[in-house]
mmCIF file of C-alpha atoms in Angstrom:
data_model
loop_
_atom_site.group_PDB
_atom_site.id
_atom_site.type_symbol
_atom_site.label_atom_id
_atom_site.label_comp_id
_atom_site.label_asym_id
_atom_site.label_seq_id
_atom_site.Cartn_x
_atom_site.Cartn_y
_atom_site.Cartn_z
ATOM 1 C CA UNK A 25 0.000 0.000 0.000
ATOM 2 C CA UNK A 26 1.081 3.198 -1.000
ATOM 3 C CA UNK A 27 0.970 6.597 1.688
ATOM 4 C CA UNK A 28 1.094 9.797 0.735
ATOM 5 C CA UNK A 29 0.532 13.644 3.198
ATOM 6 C CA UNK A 30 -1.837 15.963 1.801
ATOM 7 C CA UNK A 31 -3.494 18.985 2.824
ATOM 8 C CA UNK A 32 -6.895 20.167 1.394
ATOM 9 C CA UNK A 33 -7.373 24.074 2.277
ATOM 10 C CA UNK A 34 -10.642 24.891 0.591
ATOM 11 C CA UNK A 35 -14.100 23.222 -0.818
ATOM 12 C CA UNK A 36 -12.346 23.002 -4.204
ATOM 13 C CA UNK A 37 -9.456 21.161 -3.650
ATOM 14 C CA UNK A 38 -11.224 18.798 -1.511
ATOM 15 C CA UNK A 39 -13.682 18.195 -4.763
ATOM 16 C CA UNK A 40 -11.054 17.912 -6.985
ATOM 17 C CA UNK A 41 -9.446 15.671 -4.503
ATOM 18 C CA UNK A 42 -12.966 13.575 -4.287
ATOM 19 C CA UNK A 43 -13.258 13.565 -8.292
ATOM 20 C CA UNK A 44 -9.834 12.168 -9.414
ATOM 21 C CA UNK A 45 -10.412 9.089 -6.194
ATOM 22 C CA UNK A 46 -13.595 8.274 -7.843
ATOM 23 C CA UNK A 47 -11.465 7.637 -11.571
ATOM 24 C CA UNK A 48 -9.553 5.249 -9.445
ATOM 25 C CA UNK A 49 -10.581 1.620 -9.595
ATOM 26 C CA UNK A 50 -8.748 0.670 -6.485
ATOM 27 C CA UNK A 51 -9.429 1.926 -2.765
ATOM 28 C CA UNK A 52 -8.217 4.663 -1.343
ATOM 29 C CA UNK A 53 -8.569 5.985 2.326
ATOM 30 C CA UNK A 54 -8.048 9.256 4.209
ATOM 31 C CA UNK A 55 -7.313 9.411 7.757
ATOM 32 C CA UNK A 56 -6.289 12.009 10.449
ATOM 33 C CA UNK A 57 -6.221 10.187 13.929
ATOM 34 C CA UNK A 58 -7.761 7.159 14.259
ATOM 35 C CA UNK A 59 -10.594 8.240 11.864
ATOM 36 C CA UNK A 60 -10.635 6.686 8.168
ATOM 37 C CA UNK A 61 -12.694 7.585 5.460
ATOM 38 C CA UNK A 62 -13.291 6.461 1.783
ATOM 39 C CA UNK A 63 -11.633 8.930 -0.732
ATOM 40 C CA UNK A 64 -14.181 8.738 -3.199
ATOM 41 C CA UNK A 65 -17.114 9.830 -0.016
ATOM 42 C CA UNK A 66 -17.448 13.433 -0.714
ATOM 43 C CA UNK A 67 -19.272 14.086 2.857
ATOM 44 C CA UNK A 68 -16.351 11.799 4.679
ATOM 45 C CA UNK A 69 -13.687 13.555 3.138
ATOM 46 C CA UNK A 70 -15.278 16.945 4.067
ATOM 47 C CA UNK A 71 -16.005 15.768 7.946
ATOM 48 C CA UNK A 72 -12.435 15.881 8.405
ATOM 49 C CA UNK A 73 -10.816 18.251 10.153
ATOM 50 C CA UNK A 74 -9.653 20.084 7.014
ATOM 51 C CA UNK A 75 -7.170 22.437 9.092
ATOM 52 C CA UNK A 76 -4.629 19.073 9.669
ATOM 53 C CA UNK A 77 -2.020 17.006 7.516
ATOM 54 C CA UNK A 78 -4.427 14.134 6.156
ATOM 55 C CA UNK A 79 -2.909 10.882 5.579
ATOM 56 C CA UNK A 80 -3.882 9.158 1.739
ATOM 57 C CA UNK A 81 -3.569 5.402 1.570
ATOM 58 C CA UNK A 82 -4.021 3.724 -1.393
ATOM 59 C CA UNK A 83 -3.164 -0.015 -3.676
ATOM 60 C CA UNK A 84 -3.041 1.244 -7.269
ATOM 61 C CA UNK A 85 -2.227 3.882 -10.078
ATOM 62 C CA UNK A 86 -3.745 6.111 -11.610
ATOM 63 C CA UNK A 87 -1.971 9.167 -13.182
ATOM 64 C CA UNK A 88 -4.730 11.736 -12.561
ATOM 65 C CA UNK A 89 -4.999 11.121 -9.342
ATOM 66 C CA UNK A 90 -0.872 10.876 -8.581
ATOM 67 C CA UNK A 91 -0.765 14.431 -9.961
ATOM 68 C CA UNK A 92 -3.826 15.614 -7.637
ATOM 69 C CA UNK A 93 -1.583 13.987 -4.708
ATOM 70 C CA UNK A 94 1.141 15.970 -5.994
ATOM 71 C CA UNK A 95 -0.509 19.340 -5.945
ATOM 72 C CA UNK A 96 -1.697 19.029 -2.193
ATOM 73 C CA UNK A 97 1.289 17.297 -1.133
ATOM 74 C CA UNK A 98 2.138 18.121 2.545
ATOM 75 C CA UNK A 99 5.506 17.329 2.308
#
């Protein structure tokens, strides 16, 4: 399984965020604590606490959605 840091700031990222998941034919979770949520779950992505580093975790690729990682990387 692959892990990446992100950080989504605004409504926009976190749909673009939500949008290039749901492309993905392979799962992909977001945590922060010792909550997890499904990627492609626009309301679970957005009851994070947006204001933290989220973790991504996820067993594929997909190009789209490596770039996406890329551009909120928190690392």
């Amino acid at each position: 399984m692959l892990q990446k840091k992100i950080k989504l700031n605004e409504l926009e990222a976190v749909k673009e965020f939500v949008s290039a998941a749901s492309g993905c034919d392979f799962d992909i979770d977001v945590s922060y604590n010792r909550v997890i949520i499904d990627a492609k779950s626009m309301l679970g992505v957005l009851s994070l606490d947006l204001n933290q580093v989220l973790t991504v975790k996820y067993g594929g690729e997909n190009l789209r959605f490596e770039d996406v990682l890329s551009k909120y990387s928190a690392s």
